[in-house]
Short mmCIF file of C-alpha atoms in Angstrom, two decimals:
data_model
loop_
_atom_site.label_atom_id
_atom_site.label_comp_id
_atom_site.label_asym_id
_atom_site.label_seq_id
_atom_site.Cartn_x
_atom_site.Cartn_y
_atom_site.Cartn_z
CA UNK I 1 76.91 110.55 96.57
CA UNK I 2 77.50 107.65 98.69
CA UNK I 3 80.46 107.19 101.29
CA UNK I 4 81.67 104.97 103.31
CA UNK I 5 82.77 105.88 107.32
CA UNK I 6 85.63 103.27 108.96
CA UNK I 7 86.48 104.29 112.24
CA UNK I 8 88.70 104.48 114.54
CA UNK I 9 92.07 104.95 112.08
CA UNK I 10 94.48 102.93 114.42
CA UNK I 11 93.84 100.99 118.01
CA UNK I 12 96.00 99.26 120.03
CA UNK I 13 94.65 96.72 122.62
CA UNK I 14 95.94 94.11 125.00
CA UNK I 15 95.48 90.72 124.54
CA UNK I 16 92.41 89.45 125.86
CA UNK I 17 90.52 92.53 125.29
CA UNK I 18 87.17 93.11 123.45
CA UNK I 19 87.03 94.08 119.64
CA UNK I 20 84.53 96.99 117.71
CA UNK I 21 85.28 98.31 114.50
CA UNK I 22 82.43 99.61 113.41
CA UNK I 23 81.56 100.43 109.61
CA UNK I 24 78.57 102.63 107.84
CA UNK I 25 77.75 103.48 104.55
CA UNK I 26 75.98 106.45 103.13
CA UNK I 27 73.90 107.38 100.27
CA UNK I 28 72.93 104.30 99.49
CA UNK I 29 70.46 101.29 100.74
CA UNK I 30 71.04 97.23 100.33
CA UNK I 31 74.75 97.26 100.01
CA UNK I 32 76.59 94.62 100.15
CA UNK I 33 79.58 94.94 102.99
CA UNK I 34 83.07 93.24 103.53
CA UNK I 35 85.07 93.36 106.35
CA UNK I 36 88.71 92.42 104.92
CA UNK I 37 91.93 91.84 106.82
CA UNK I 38 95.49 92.64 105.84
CA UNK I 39 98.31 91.21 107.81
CA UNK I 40 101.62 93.49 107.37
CA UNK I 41 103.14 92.70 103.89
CA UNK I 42 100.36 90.31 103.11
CA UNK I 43 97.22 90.39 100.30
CA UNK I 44 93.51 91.07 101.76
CA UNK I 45 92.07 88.41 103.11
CA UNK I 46 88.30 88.36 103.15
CA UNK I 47 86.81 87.84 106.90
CA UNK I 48 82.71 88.43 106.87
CA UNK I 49 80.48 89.55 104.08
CA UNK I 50 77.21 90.13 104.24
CA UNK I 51 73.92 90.94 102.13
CA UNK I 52 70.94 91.69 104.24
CA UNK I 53 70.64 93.13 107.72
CA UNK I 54 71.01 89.75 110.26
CA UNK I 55 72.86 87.87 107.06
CA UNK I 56 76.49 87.29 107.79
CA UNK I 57 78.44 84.83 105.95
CA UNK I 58 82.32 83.88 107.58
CA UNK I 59 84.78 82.89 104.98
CA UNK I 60 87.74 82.21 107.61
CA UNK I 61 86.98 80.44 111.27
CA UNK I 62 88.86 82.54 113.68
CA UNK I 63 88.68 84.78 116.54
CA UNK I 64 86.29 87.53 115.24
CA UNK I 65 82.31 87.59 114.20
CA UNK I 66 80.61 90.15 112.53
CA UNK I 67 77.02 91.30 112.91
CA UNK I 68 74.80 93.86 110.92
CA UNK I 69 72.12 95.54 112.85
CA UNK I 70 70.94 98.23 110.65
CA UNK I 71 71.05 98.34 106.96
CA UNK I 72 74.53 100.62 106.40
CA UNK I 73 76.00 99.33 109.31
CA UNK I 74 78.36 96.64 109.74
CA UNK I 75 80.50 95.94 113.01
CA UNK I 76 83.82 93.75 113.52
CA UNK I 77 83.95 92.17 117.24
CA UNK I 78 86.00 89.87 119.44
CA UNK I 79 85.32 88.77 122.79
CA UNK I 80 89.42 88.17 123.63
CA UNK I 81 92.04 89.82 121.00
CA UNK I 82 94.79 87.47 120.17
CA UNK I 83 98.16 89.08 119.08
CA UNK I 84 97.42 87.37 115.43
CA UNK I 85 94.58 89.60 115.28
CA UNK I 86 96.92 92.69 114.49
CA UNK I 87 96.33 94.29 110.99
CA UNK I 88 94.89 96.25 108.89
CA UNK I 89 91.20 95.66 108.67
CA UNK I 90 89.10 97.50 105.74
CA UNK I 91 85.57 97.30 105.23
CA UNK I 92 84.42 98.02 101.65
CA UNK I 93 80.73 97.84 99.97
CA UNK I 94 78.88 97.29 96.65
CA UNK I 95 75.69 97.28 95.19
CA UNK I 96 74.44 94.97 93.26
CA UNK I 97 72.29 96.96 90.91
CA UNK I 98 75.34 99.39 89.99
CA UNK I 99 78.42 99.30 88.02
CA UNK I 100 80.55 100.77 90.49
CA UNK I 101 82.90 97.95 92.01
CA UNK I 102 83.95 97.54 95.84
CA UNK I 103 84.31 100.87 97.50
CA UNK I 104 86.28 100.93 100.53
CA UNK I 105 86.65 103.04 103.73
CA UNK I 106 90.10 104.54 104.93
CA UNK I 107 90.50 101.17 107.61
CA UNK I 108 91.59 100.62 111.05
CA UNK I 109 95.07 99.59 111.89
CA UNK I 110 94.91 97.33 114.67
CA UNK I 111 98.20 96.31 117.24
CA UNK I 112 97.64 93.80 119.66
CA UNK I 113 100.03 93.96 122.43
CA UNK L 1 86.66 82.05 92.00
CA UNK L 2 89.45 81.85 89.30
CA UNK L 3 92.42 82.60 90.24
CA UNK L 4 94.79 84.91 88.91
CA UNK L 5 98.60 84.96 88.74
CA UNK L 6 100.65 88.31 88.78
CA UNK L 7 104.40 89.33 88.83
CA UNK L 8 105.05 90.03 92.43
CA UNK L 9 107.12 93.18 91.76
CA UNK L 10 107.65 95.79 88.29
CA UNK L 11 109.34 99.24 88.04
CA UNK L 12 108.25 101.84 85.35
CA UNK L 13 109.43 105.30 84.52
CA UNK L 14 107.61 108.62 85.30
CA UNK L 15 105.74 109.67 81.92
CA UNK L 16 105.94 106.07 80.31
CA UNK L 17 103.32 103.99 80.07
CA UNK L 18 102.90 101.38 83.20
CA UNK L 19 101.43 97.69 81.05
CA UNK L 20 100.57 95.32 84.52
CA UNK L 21 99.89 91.81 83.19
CA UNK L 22 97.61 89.26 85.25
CA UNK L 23 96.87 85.68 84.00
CA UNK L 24 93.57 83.85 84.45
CA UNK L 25 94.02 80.85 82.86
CA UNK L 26 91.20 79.06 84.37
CA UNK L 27 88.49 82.01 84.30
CA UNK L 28 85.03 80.83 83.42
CA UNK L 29 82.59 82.27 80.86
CA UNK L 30 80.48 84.64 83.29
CA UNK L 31 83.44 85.61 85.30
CA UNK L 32 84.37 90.04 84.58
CA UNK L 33 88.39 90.70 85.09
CA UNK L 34 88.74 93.69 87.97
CA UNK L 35 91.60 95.56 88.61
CA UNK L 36 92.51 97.76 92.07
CA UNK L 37 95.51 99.41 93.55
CA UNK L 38 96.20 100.08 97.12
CA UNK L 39 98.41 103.22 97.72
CA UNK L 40 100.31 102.38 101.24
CA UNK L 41 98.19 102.49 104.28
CA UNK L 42 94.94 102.75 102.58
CA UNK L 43 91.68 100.74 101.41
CA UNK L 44 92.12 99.51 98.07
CA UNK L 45 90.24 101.63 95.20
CA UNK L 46 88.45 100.31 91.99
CA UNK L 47 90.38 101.08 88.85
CA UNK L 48 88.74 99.40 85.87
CA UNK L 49 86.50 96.20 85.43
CA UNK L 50 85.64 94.44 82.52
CA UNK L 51 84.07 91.19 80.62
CA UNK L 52 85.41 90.32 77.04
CA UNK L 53 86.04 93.90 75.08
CA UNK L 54 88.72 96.27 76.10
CA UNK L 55 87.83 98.63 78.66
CA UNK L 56 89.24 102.46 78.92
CA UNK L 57 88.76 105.25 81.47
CA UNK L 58 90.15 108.06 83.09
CA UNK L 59 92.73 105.84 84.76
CA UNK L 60 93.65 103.26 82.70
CA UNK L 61 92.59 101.14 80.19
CA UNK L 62 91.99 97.28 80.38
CA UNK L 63 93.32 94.46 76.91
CA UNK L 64 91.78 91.06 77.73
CA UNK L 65 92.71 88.79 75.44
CA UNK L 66 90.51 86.96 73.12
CA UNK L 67 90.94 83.97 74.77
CA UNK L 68 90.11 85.85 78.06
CA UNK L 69 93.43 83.87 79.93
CA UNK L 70 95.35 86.61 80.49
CA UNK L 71 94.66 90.73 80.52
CA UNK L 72 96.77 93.82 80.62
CA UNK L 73 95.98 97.10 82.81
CA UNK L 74 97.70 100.03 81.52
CA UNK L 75 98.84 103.32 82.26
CA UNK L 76 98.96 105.60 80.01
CA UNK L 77 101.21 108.17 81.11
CA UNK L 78 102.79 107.34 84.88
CA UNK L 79 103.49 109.47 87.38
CA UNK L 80 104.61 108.89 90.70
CA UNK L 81 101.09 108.82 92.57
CA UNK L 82 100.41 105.70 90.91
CA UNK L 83 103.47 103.80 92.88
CA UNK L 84 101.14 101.50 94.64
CA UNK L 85 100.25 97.67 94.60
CA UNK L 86 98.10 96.92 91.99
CA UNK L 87 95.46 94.03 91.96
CA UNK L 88 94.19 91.38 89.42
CA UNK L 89 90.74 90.06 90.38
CA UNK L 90 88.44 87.58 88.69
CA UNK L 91 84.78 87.20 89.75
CA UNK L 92 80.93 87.08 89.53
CA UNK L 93 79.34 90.23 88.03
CA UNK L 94 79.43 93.48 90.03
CA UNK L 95 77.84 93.00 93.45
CA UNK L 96 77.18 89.04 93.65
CA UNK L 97 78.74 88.25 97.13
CA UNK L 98 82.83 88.22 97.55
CA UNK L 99 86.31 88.92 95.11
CA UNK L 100 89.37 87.24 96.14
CA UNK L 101 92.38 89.23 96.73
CA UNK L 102 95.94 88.26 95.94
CA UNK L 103 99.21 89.59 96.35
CA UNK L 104 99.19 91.83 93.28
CA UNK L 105 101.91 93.28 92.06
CA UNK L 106 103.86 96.38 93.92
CA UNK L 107 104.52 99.31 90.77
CA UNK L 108 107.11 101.68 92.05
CA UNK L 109 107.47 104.27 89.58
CA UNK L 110 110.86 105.55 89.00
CA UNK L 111 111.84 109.68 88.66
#
């Protein structure tokens, strides 16, 4: 069965210090991923997806890029947190050949202080 | 991506059924209708999905109407696990790139 590892739960960071959230998937090859964000009391807000190892697409400019080295991984970096980077960020995956919708991992609640 | 409007907030009582309406006016022809609820503090998770029939699983069962502008997710029997927020997607077929999230609507089911 496939499953999806999000790690670590919660962080909290200065401002000005570097991001990694790091995200891999199991059971499973060619999945799409999705890093999402989730400001407190907000909706999810879609930050990187990608479909192919080295293919990233950014739907919001910002402070954060994503990259995909290996085929189930996907990592969430920033050179410099900002204190608007705080949230909950969630990274989720699908597969384009099955019926089995976004599944995502447990996230990482971020505090920039 | 169409988007989809939602009530921002509903009650329902333990053991009725929970009906969650979502209206896509401007949805277009190859477009499914998704639903997902996110329990506090976790990653969303997939509840049902579906084109132009009604859809029914374990968890619920989807009504899109005939027109395909609007859809109900329901409930059957609600219990107090399935307090959550509850989401109202429309997009590309299963896999193709990116859904939209809203706000959904927050379902606090009442003892």
């Amino acid at each position: 069965s496939q499953t999806i590892h999000q790690w670590p739960a919660t962080l909290v960071q200065p401002v000005g210090s570097p991001l990694s959230l790091e995200c891999t998937v199991e059971g499973t090859s060619n999945p799409n991923l999705y890093w999402y964000r989730q400001a407190a009391g907000r909706g999810l807000q879609l930050l990187f997806y990608s479909v192919g190892i080295g293919q990233i697409s950014s739907e919001v400019p910002q402070n954060l890029s994503a990259s995909r080295p290996q085929d189930r991984q996907f990592i969430l970096s920033s050179k410099k947190l900002l204190l608007s980077d705080s949230g909950f960020y969630l990274c989720a995956w699908t597969w384009t050949q099955m019926d089995y919708g976004y599944t995502f991992g447990s996230g990482t609640r971020l505090t920039v202080v | 991506d169409a988007k989809t409007t939602q009530p921002p907030s509903m009650d329902c009582a333990e053991g009725r059924a929970a009906n969650l309406p979502c209206n896509h006016s401007t949805i277009s022809g190859n477009e499914y209708v998704y639903w997902y609820r996110q329990i506090h503090s976790q990653g969303p998770q997939y509840i049902i999905h579906g084109l132009k029939n009604n859809e029914t699983n374990e968890m619920a069962s989807l009504i899109i109407t005939e027109d395909r502008k609007s859809s109900t997710l329901i409930l059957p029997h609600a219990t107090l696990r399935d307090t959550a927020v509850y989401y109202c997607i429309v997009g590309p077929s299963f896999g193709n790139e990116k859904l939209t999230f809203g706000t959904g609507t927050r379902l606090t089911i009442i003892p």
